[in-house]
Amino acid sequence: MDKHPTSELMETVMSKVKEMVDINTVIGEPIVTTDGVTLIPVSKVSFGFASGGTDFASKNVKDGQKNPFGGGSGAGVKIAPQAFVVIKDGHVRIMNMEAPAVTTVERLVDSAPDIIDKVSSMFSKKNKEVETPAEPETEFVGE
């Protein structure tokens, strides 16, 4: 059975996206400076694609022929630098490239994981206090 043209469109788009985006796009090639510092770029890669098509009826199609096909596809790739891994004298650190949060909403989004952790730890402490009441202190007097 022959492949449908839509399938062929999708395969072509995906192979082209794969050519553009590989592991060296996310974790770049190390750069060694003259003073012995090694920099490894780290990027964020986002991509999307769409493909579609249809066979459409035509009055010009003769018996036994396939209907004409119309279709299209497209793809987009966004590569944004995120950080550098810096290796100097055996010490490793990460230099973030993102701009700091400016608006209140951005700060809230950035701090959401920390807030959730703190709130959940507060509730787990309260639940432990309620579930296990403190035992009365007893004092033993020596003989």
PDB file of C-alpha atoms in Angstrom:
ATOM      1  CA  MET A   1       0.000   0.000   0.000  1.00  0.00           C
ATOM      2  CA  ASP A   2       1.341   3.427  -0.963  1.00  0.00           C
ATOM      3  CA  LYS A   3       2.023   6.082   1.628  1.00  0.00           C
ATOM      4  CA  HIS A   4      -0.426   8.939   1.722  1.00  0.00           C
ATOM      5  CA  PRO A   5       1.062  12.314   0.694  1.00  0.00           C
ATOM      6  CA  THR A   6       0.243  13.769   4.152  1.00  0.00           C
ATOM      7  CA  SER A   7       2.461  11.129   5.750  1.00  0.00           C
ATOM      8  CA  GLU A   8       5.277  11.973   3.367  1.00  0.00           C
ATOM      9  CA  LEU A   9       4.899  15.694   4.200  1.00  0.00           C
ATOM     10  CA  MET A  10       5.156  14.996   7.912  1.00  0.00           C
ATOM     11  CA  GLU A  11       8.214  12.772   7.496  1.00  0.00           C
ATOM     12  CA  THR A  12       9.977  15.435   5.433  1.00  0.00           C
ATOM     13  CA  VAL A  13       9.245  18.194   7.968  1.00  0.00           C
ATOM     14  CA  MET A  14      10.395  16.060  10.913  1.00  0.00           C
ATOM     15  CA  SER A  15      13.632  15.079   9.177  1.00  0.00           C
ATOM     16  CA  LYS A  16      14.410  18.751   8.482  1.00  0.00           C
ATOM     17  CA  VAL A  17      13.675  19.720  12.107  1.00  0.00           C
ATOM     18  CA  LYS A  18      15.921  16.867  13.264  1.00  0.00           C
ATOM     19  CA  GLU A  19      18.720  18.218  11.067  1.00  0.00           C
ATOM     20  CA  MET A  20      18.387  21.674  12.688  1.00  0.00           C
ATOM     21  CA  VAL A  21      18.125  20.526  16.311  1.00  0.00           C
ATOM     22  CA  ASP A  22      20.578  18.060  17.806  1.00  0.00           C
ATOM     23  CA  ILE A  23      22.235  17.640  21.194  1.00  0.00           C
ATOM     24  CA  ASN A  24      24.993  20.080  20.211  1.00  0.00           C
ATOM     25  CA  THR A  25      22.319  22.762  19.947  1.00  0.00           C
ATOM     26  CA  VAL A  26      21.261  22.268  23.585  1.00  0.00           C
ATOM     27  CA  ILE A  27      24.698  21.607  25.105  1.00  0.00           C
ATOM     28  CA  GLY A  28      27.192  23.401  22.896  1.00  0.00           C
ATOM     29  CA  GLU A  29      30.788  22.620  22.108  1.00  0.00           C
ATOM     30  CA  PRO A  30      33.192  23.581  24.931  1.00  0.00           C
ATOM     31  CA  ILE A  31      35.129  26.800  24.438  1.00  0.00           C
ATOM     32  CA  VAL A  32      38.554  27.003  26.091  1.00  0.00           C
ATOM     33  CA  THR A  33      39.956  30.487  26.688  1.00  0.00           C
ATOM     34  CA  THR A  34      43.656  31.385  26.709  1.00  0.00           C
ATOM     35  CA  ASP A  35      43.712  31.540  30.529  1.00  0.00           C
ATOM     36  CA  GLY A  36      42.400  27.969  30.858  1.00  0.00           C
ATOM     37  CA  VAL A  37      38.719  28.681  31.534  1.00  0.00           C
ATOM     38  CA  THR A  38      36.313  26.274  29.838  1.00  0.00           C
ATOM     39  CA  LEU A  39      32.865  27.604  28.856  1.00  0.00           C
ATOM     40  CA  ILE A  40      30.081  25.240  27.812  1.00  0.00           C
ATOM     41  CA  PRO A  41      26.986  26.987  26.386  1.00  0.00           C
ATOM     42  CA  VAL A  42      23.553  25.674  27.388  1.00  0.00           C
ATOM     43  CA  SER A  43      20.509  26.660  25.315  1.00  0.00           C
ATOM     44  CA  LYS A  44      16.775  26.112  25.419  1.00  0.00           C
ATOM     45  CA  VAL A  45      15.331  24.741  22.196  1.00  0.00           C
ATOM     46  CA  SER A  46      11.641  24.952  21.352  1.00  0.00           C
ATOM     47  CA  PHE A  47      10.134  23.739  18.132  1.00  0.00           C
ATOM     48  CA  GLY A  48       6.809  23.034  16.567  1.00  0.00           C
ATOM     49  CA  PHE A  49       5.480  21.783  13.311  1.00  0.00           C
ATOM     50  CA  ALA A  50       2.218  21.340  11.521  1.00  0.00           C
ATOM     51  CA  SER A  51       1.257  19.405   8.474  1.00  0.00           C
ATOM     52  CA  GLY A  52      -1.993  18.726   6.754  1.00  0.00           C
ATOM     53  CA  GLY A  53      -3.618  17.913   3.503  1.00  0.00           C
ATOM     54  CA  THR A  54      -6.587  16.405   1.815  1.00  0.00           C
ATOM     55  CA  ASP A  55      -7.703  14.618  -1.276  1.00  0.00           C
ATOM     56  CA  PHE A  56     -10.363  16.600  -3.049  1.00  0.00           C
ATOM     57  CA  ALA A  57     -12.892  15.584  -5.587  1.00  0.00           C
ATOM     58  CA  SER A  58     -12.580  16.918  -9.077  1.00  0.00           C
ATOM     59  CA  LYS A  59     -14.848  16.521 -12.059  1.00  0.00           C
ATOM     60  CA  ASN A  60     -11.743  16.118 -14.244  1.00  0.00           C
ATOM     61  CA  VAL A  61     -10.665  12.846 -12.559  1.00  0.00           C
ATOM     62  CA  LYS A  62     -11.067   9.867 -14.851  1.00  0.00           C
ATOM     63  CA  ASP A  63     -12.202   6.467 -13.643  1.00  0.00           C
ATOM     64  CA  GLY A  64      -9.441   4.557 -11.851  1.00  0.00           C
ATOM     65  CA  GLN A  65      -7.400   7.688 -11.111  1.00  0.00           C
ATOM     66  CA  LYS A  66      -6.775   9.051  -7.639  1.00  0.00           C
ATOM     67  CA  ASN A  67      -8.279  12.337  -6.556  1.00  0.00           C
ATOM     68  CA  PRO A  68      -5.891  15.320  -6.556  1.00  0.00           C
ATOM     69  CA  PHE A  69      -4.091  16.058  -3.312  1.00  0.00           C
ATOM     70  CA  GLY A  70      -3.452  19.454  -1.752  1.00  0.00           C
ATOM     71  CA  GLY A  71      -1.372  19.935   1.357  1.00  0.00           C
ATOM     72  CA  GLY A  72       1.231  21.916   3.163  1.00  0.00           C
ATOM     73  CA  SER A  73       3.520  21.880   6.149  1.00  0.00           C
ATOM     74  CA  GLY A  74       5.630  24.209   8.201  1.00  0.00           C
ATOM     75  CA  ALA A  75       7.989  24.228  11.144  1.00  0.00           C
ATOM     76  CA  GLY A  76       9.593  26.705  13.495  1.00  0.00           C
ATOM     77  CA  VAL A  77      12.575  26.479  15.817  1.00  0.00           C
ATOM     78  CA  LYS A  78      13.548  28.865  18.607  1.00  0.00           C
ATOM     79  CA  ILE A  79      16.968  28.633  20.237  1.00  0.00           C
ATOM     80  CA  ALA A  80      17.565  30.796  23.312  1.00  0.00           C
ATOM     81  CA  PRO A  81      20.800  30.852  25.312  1.00  0.00           C
ATOM     82  CA  GLN A  82      20.148  29.997  28.969  1.00  0.00           C
ATOM     83  CA  ALA A  83      23.494  29.630  30.733  1.00  0.00           C
ATOM     84  CA  PHE A  84      27.170  28.809  30.570  1.00  0.00           C
ATOM     85  CA  VAL A  85      28.853  26.072  32.560  1.00  0.00           C
ATOM     86  CA  VAL A  86      32.134  27.656  33.665  1.00  0.00           C
ATOM     87  CA  ILE A  87      35.040  25.397  34.642  1.00  0.00           C
ATOM     88  CA  LYS A  88      38.090  27.113  36.134  1.00  0.00           C
ATOM     89  CA  ASP A  89      40.835  25.583  38.259  1.00  0.00           C
ATOM     90  CA  GLY A  90      38.733  22.467  38.907  1.00  0.00           C
ATOM     91  CA  HIS A  91      35.721  24.472  40.132  1.00  0.00           C
ATOM     92  CA  VAL A  92      32.431  24.320  38.255  1.00  0.00           C
ATOM     93  CA  ARG A  93      29.704  26.953  38.365  1.00  0.00           C
ATOM     94  CA  ILE A  94      26.748  27.982  36.258  1.00  0.00           C
ATOM     95  CA  MET A  95      26.315  31.510  34.905  1.00  0.00           C
ATOM     96  CA  ASN A  96      22.653  32.131  34.082  1.00  0.00           C
ATOM     97  CA  MET A  97      21.924  34.273  31.045  1.00  0.00           C
ATOM     98  CA  GLU A  98      18.283  34.951  31.836  1.00  0.00           C
ATOM     99  CA  ALA A  99      17.364  38.472  32.810  1.00  0.00           C
ATOM    100  CA  PRO A 100      16.089  38.764  36.373  1.00  0.00           C
ATOM    101  CA  ALA A 101      12.341  38.927  36.912  1.00  0.00           C
ATOM    102  CA  VAL A 102      11.090  42.484  36.455  1.00  0.00           C
ATOM    103  CA  THR A 103       7.367  42.392  37.057  1.00  0.00           C
ATOM    104  CA  THR A 104       5.550  41.061  40.093  1.00  0.00           C
ATOM    105  CA  VAL A 105       3.966  38.299  38.038  1.00  0.00           C
ATOM    106  CA  GLU A 106       7.384  37.158  36.755  1.00  0.00           C
ATOM    107  CA  ARG A 107       8.745  37.108  40.322  1.00  0.00           C
ATOM    108  CA  LEU A 108       5.742  35.066  41.479  1.00  0.00           C
ATOM    109  CA  VAL A 109       6.198  32.566  38.666  1.00  0.00           C
ATOM    110  CA  ASP A 110       9.927  32.268  39.430  1.00  0.00           C
ATOM    111  CA  SER A 111       9.335  31.752  43.151  1.00  0.00           C
ATOM    112  CA  ALA A 112       6.295  29.432  42.819  1.00  0.00           C
ATOM    113  CA  PRO A 113       8.250  26.174  43.390  1.00  0.00           C
ATOM    114  CA  ASP A 114       9.814  27.550  46.603  1.00  0.00           C
ATOM    115  CA  ILE A 115       6.453  28.813  47.870  1.00  0.00           C
ATOM    116  CA  ILE A 116       4.800  25.443  47.212  1.00  0.00           C
ATOM    117  CA  ASP A 117       7.597  23.625  49.058  1.00  0.00           C
ATOM    118  CA  LYS A 118       7.297  25.928  52.082  1.00  0.00           C
ATOM    119  CA  VAL A 119       3.504  25.674  52.262  1.00  0.00           C
ATOM    120  CA  SER A 120       3.520  21.888  51.911  1.00  0.00           C
ATOM    121  CA  SER A 121       6.178  21.555  54.630  1.00  0.00           C
ATOM    122  CA  MET A 122       4.059  23.754  56.940  1.00  0.00           C
ATOM    123  CA  PHE A 123       1.046  21.485  56.423  1.00  0.00           C
ATOM    124  CA  SER A 124       3.061  18.320  56.935  1.00  0.00           C
ATOM    125  CA  LYS A 125       4.421  19.703  60.252  1.00  0.00           C
ATOM    126  CA  LYS A 126       0.896  20.603  61.417  1.00  0.00           C
ATOM    127  CA  ASN A 127      -0.416  17.149  60.484  1.00  0.00           C
ATOM    128  CA  LYS A 128       2.355  15.474  62.473  1.00  0.00           C
ATOM    129  CA  GLU A 129       1.557  17.631  65.520  1.00  0.00           C
ATOM    130  CA  VAL A 130      -2.152  16.752  65.348  1.00  0.00           C
ATOM    131  CA  GLU A 131      -1.635  13.045  64.724  1.00  0.00           C
ATOM    132  CA  THR A 132       0.944  12.407  67.443  1.00  0.00           C
ATOM    133  CA  PRO A 133       0.116  14.200  70.691  1.00  0.00           C
ATOM    134  CA  ALA A 134       3.037  14.894  72.951  1.00  0.00           C
ATOM    135  CA  GLU A 135       3.505  12.403  75.758  1.00  0.00           C
ATOM    136  CA  PRO A 136       3.396  13.812  79.287  1.00  0.00           C
ATOM    137  CA  GLU A 137       6.766  14.361  80.801  1.00  0.00           C
ATOM    138  CA  THR A 138       7.525  12.070  83.706  1.00  0.00           C
ATOM    139  CA  GLU A 139      10.163  12.607  86.255  1.00  0.00           C
ATOM    140  CA  PHE A 140      11.824   9.747  88.070  1.00  0.00           C
ATOM    141  CA  VAL A 141      13.001  10.419  91.559  1.00  0.00           C
ATOM    142  CA  GLY A 142      16.028   8.457  92.595  1.00  0.00           C
ATOM    143  CA  GLU A 143      15.795   5.928  95.462  1.00  0.00           C
TER     144      GLU A 143
END
